[in-house]
XYZ file of C-alpha atoms in Angstrom:
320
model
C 58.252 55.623 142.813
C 60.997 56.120 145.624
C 62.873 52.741 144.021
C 62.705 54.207 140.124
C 64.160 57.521 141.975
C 66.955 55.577 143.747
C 67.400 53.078 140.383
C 68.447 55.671 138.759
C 71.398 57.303 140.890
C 73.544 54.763 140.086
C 73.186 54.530 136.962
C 72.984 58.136 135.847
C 75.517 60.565 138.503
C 74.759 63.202 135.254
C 70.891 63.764 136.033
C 71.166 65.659 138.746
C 73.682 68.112 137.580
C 73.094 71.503 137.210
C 73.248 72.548 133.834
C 75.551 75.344 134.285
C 78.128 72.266 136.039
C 77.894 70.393 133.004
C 79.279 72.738 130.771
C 82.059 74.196 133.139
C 85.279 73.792 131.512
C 88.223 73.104 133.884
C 89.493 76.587 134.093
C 86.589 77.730 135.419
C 86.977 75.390 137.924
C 90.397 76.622 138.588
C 89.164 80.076 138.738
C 86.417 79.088 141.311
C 88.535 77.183 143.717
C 92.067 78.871 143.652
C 91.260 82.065 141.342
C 94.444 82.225 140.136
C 93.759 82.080 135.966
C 92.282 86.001 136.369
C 95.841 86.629 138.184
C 98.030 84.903 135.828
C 95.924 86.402 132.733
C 96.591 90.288 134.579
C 99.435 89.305 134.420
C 100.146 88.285 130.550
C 98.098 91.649 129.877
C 100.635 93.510 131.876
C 103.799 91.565 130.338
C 101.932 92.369 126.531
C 101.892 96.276 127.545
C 105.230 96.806 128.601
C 106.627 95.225 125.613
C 103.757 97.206 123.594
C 105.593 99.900 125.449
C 108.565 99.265 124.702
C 108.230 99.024 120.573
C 106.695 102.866 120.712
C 109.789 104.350 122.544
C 112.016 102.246 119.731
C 112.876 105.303 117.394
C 111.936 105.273 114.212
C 114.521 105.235 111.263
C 113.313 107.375 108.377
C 112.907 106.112 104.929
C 115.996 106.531 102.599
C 114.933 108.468 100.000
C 116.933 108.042 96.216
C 119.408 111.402 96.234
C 117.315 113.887 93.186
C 118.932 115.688 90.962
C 118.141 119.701 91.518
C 117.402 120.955 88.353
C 114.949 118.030 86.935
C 114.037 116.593 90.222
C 114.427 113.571 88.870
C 116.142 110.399 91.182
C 120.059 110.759 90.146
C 119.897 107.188 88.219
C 117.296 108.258 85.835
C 117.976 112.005 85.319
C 116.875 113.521 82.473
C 119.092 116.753 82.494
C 121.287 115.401 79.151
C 117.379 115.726 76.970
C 116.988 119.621 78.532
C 118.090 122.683 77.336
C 121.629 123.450 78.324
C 120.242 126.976 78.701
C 117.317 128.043 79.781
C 115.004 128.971 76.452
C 114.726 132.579 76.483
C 111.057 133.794 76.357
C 109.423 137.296 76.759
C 105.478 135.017 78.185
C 105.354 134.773 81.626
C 103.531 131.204 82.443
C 101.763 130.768 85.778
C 101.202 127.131 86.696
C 98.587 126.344 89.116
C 98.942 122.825 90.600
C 96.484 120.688 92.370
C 98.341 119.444 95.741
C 97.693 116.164 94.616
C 99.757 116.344 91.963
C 102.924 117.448 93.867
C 104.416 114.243 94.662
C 103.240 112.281 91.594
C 106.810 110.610 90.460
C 106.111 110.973 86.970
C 105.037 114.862 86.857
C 105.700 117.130 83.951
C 105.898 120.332 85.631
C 109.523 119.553 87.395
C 110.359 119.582 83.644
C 109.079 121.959 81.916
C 110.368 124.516 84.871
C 113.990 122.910 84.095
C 113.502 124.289 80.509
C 112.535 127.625 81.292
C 113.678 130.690 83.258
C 112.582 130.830 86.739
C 111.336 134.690 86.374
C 109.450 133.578 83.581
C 107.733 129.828 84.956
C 106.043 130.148 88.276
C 104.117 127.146 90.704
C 101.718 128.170 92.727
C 100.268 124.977 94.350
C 96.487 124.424 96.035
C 93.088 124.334 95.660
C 91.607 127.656 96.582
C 93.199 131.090 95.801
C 91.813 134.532 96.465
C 93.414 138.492 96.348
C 93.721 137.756 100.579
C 95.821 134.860 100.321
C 98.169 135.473 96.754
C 97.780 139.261 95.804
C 100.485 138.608 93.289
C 97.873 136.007 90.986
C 95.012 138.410 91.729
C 97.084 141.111 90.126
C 98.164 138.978 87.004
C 94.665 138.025 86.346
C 93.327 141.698 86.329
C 95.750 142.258 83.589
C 94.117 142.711 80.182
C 97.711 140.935 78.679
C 96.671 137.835 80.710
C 94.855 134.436 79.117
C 93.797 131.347 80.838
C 94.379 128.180 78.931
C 91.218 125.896 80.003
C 88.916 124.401 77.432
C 85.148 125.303 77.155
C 82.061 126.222 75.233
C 83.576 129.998 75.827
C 86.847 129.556 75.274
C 88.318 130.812 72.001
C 91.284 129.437 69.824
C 94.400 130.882 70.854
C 96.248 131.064 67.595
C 92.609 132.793 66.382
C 92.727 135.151 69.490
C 96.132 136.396 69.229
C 95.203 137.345 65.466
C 92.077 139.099 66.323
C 93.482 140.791 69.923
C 94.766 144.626 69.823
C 96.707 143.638 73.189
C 99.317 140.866 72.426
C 99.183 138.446 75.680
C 102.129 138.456 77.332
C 100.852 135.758 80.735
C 99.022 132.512 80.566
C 97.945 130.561 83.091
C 97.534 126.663 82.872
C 96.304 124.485 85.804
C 98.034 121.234 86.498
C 95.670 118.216 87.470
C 93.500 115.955 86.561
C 90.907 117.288 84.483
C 88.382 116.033 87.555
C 91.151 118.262 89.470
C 91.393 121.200 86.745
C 87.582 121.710 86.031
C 87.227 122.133 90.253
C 89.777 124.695 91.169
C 88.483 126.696 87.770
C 85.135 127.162 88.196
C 85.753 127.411 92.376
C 88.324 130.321 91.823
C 86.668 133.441 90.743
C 90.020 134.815 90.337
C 90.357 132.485 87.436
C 87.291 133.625 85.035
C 88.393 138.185 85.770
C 90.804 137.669 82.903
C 89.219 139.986 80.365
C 90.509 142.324 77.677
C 89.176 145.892 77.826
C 89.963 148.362 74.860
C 88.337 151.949 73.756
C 88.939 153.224 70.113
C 88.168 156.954 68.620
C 86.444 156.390 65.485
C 84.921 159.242 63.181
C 81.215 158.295 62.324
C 79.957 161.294 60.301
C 82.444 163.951 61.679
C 82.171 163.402 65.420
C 84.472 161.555 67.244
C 82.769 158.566 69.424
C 84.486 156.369 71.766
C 83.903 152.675 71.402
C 84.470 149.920 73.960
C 84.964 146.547 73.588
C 85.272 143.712 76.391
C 86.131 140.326 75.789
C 86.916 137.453 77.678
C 90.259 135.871 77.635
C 89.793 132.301 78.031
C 91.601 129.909 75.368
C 92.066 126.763 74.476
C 94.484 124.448 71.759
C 93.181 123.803 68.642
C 95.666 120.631 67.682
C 95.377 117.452 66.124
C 98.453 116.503 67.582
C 97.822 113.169 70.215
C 99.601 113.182 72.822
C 103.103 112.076 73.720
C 102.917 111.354 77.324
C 101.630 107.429 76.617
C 102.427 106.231 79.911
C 99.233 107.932 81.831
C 95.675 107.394 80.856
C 93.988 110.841 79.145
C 89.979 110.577 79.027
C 90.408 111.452 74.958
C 92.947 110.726 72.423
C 93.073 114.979 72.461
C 94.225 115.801 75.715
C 97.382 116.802 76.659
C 99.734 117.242 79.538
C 100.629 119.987 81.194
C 104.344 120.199 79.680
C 102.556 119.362 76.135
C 99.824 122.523 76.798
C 102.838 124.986 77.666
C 104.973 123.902 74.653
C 102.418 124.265 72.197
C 100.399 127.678 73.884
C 104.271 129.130 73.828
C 105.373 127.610 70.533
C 102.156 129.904 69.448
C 102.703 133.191 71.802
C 106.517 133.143 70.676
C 105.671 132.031 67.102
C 109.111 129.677 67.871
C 108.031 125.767 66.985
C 111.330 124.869 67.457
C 110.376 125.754 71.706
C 107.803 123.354 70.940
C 110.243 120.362 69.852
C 112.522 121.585 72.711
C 110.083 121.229 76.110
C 108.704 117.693 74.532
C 112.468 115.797 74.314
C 112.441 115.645 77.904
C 108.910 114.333 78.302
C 109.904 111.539 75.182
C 112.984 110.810 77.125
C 110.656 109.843 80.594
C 108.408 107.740 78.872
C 111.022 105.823 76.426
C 112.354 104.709 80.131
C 109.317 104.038 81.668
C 108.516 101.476 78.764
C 111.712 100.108 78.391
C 111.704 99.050 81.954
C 108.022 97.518 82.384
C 105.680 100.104 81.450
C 102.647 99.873 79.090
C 101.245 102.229 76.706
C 98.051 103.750 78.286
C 95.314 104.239 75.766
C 92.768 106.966 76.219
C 89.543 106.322 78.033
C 87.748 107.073 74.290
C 89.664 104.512 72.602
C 88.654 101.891 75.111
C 85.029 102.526 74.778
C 85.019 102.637 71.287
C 87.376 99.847 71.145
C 85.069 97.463 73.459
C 88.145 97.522 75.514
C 87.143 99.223 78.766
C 87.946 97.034 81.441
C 85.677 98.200 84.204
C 81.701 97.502 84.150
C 79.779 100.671 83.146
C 78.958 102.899 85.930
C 75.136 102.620 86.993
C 75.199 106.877 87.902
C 72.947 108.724 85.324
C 76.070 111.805 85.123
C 78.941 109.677 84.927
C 76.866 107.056 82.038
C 76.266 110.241 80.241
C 80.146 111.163 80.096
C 80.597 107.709 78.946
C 78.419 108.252 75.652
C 79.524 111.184 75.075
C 83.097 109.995 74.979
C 82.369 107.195 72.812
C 80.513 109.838 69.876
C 83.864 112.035 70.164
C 81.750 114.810 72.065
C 83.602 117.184 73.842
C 82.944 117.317 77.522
């Protein structure tokens, strides 16, 4: 046994390694005997944060932004001033637009446009998500005000050129919120200042000789009844119905002024932005509605129960 033990020695030095000795590279080996790899990587670490260091104390040059023009806040190259009014259009509605934040710095908002058209005492902006009579007493007031609508579609909301027929007060205010309609539907029904707009009227009739007083309430939410599509092709609309928020105000004041020609006026400017936008690369968007119907909907069909059910009911034309 001691001569198979000694045999193999020579012939095998490897056997009687340690396994751990086999597998040590040589910078272990460095480490072990001199240890100066852990100095010289301190040091590299050291070297990397000063010039880490160094970058963050750089300053920090600021985006050049494209000078805007000031009344269409459009970039100077592709203003849109020569397709607005050269005046302001003289109205006697007062329109209050409530905009989602999202929606301020959107390059190809209407808003910026519409206010361009219109006087400033008569087109206001009020921007966020979550109003009350604490933080904007002045919207709390307007929607107390029996002369006040609120243009947002629904299964209560009457036709405007219908309501102004039917009202004894002629509205002289109307709100529209600017968003998407994801946006719209959230800061409506999370606003309870938006859904107090309600009409209140008494008469004196005679019923059989005696005078009784008779009140009536009604609420004072509207909505468009057009077959006009809309003219804002460049953005996706869920239906070939909807319209932008420039397209809603000329059409709700075309009707409250009983002017069309303010209708033709606010929509130049919007043909203007999207005649541009296709003539340098831009597609036509079609409507989420067409795409379904068309077979054209380029996504896979969500597997959610709520948002399958919008689907259908976008592909049998039901309003949602």
């Amino acid at each position: 046994m001691e001569l198979q033990k000694e045999a193999r020695t020579p012939r095998d030095p490897v056997a009687r390694l340690p396994r751990a000795s086999r597998s040590r590279k040589p910078d272990e080996e460095e480490r072990r005997e001199g240890g100066s790899a852990p100095a010289a990587t301190a040091l590299d670490a050291e070297a990397d944060g000063a010039s880490a260091d160094g970058l963050w104390e750089l300053p920090v040059e600021p985006a050049e932004r494209r000078p805007e023009c000031s009344r269409c806040s459009r970039p100077q190259k592709v203003c849109l001033c020569p397709f607005l009014p050269v005046h302001p259009l003289h109205i006697s509605t007062h329109l209050y637009i409530i905009q989602h934040p999202a929606e301020e710095n959107k390059v190809l908002r209407t808003v910026p446009l519409l206010a361009a058209c219109l006087p400033q005492d008569k087109c206001k902006v009020k921007i966020g998500r979550r109003f009350s009579e604490e933080r904007d007493p002045e919207l709390s007031t307007v929607c107390r005000k029996s002369d006040t609508l609120i243009l947002y579609p629904g299964a209560e909301a009457a036709n405007l050129e219908e309501f102004i027929l039917d009202s004894p007060i002629y509205p002289s205010t109307i709100i529209i919120i600017d968003g998407t309609w994801s946006q719209a539907k959230d800061i409506f029904y999370k606003n309870s200042l938006f859904r107090l707009p309600k009409q209140k009227f008494t008469w004196l009739i005679h019923i059989e000789g005696f005078i009784r007083r008779l009140k009536w309430k009604q609420d004072v939410q509207v909505q468009l009844k057009t077959s006009i599509s809309s003219q804002y092709v460049i953005r996706a609309q869920p239906t070939n119905r909807c319209l932008s928020t420039l397209e809603c105000a000329a059409v709700a004041l075309s009707i409250l002024e009983k002017n069309n020609y303010i209708q033709e006026i606010l929509l130049r400017p919007l043909q203007a932005l999207c005649s541009f936008q296709l003539q340098h690369g831009a597609q036509i968007r079609l409507s989420k509605e067409h795409l379904l119907k068309n077979g054209l909907y380029p996504k896979p069909m969500p597997k959610n129960k709520r948002k399958l059910r919008k689907m259908e009911l976008l592909m049998n034309s039901i309003k949602i």
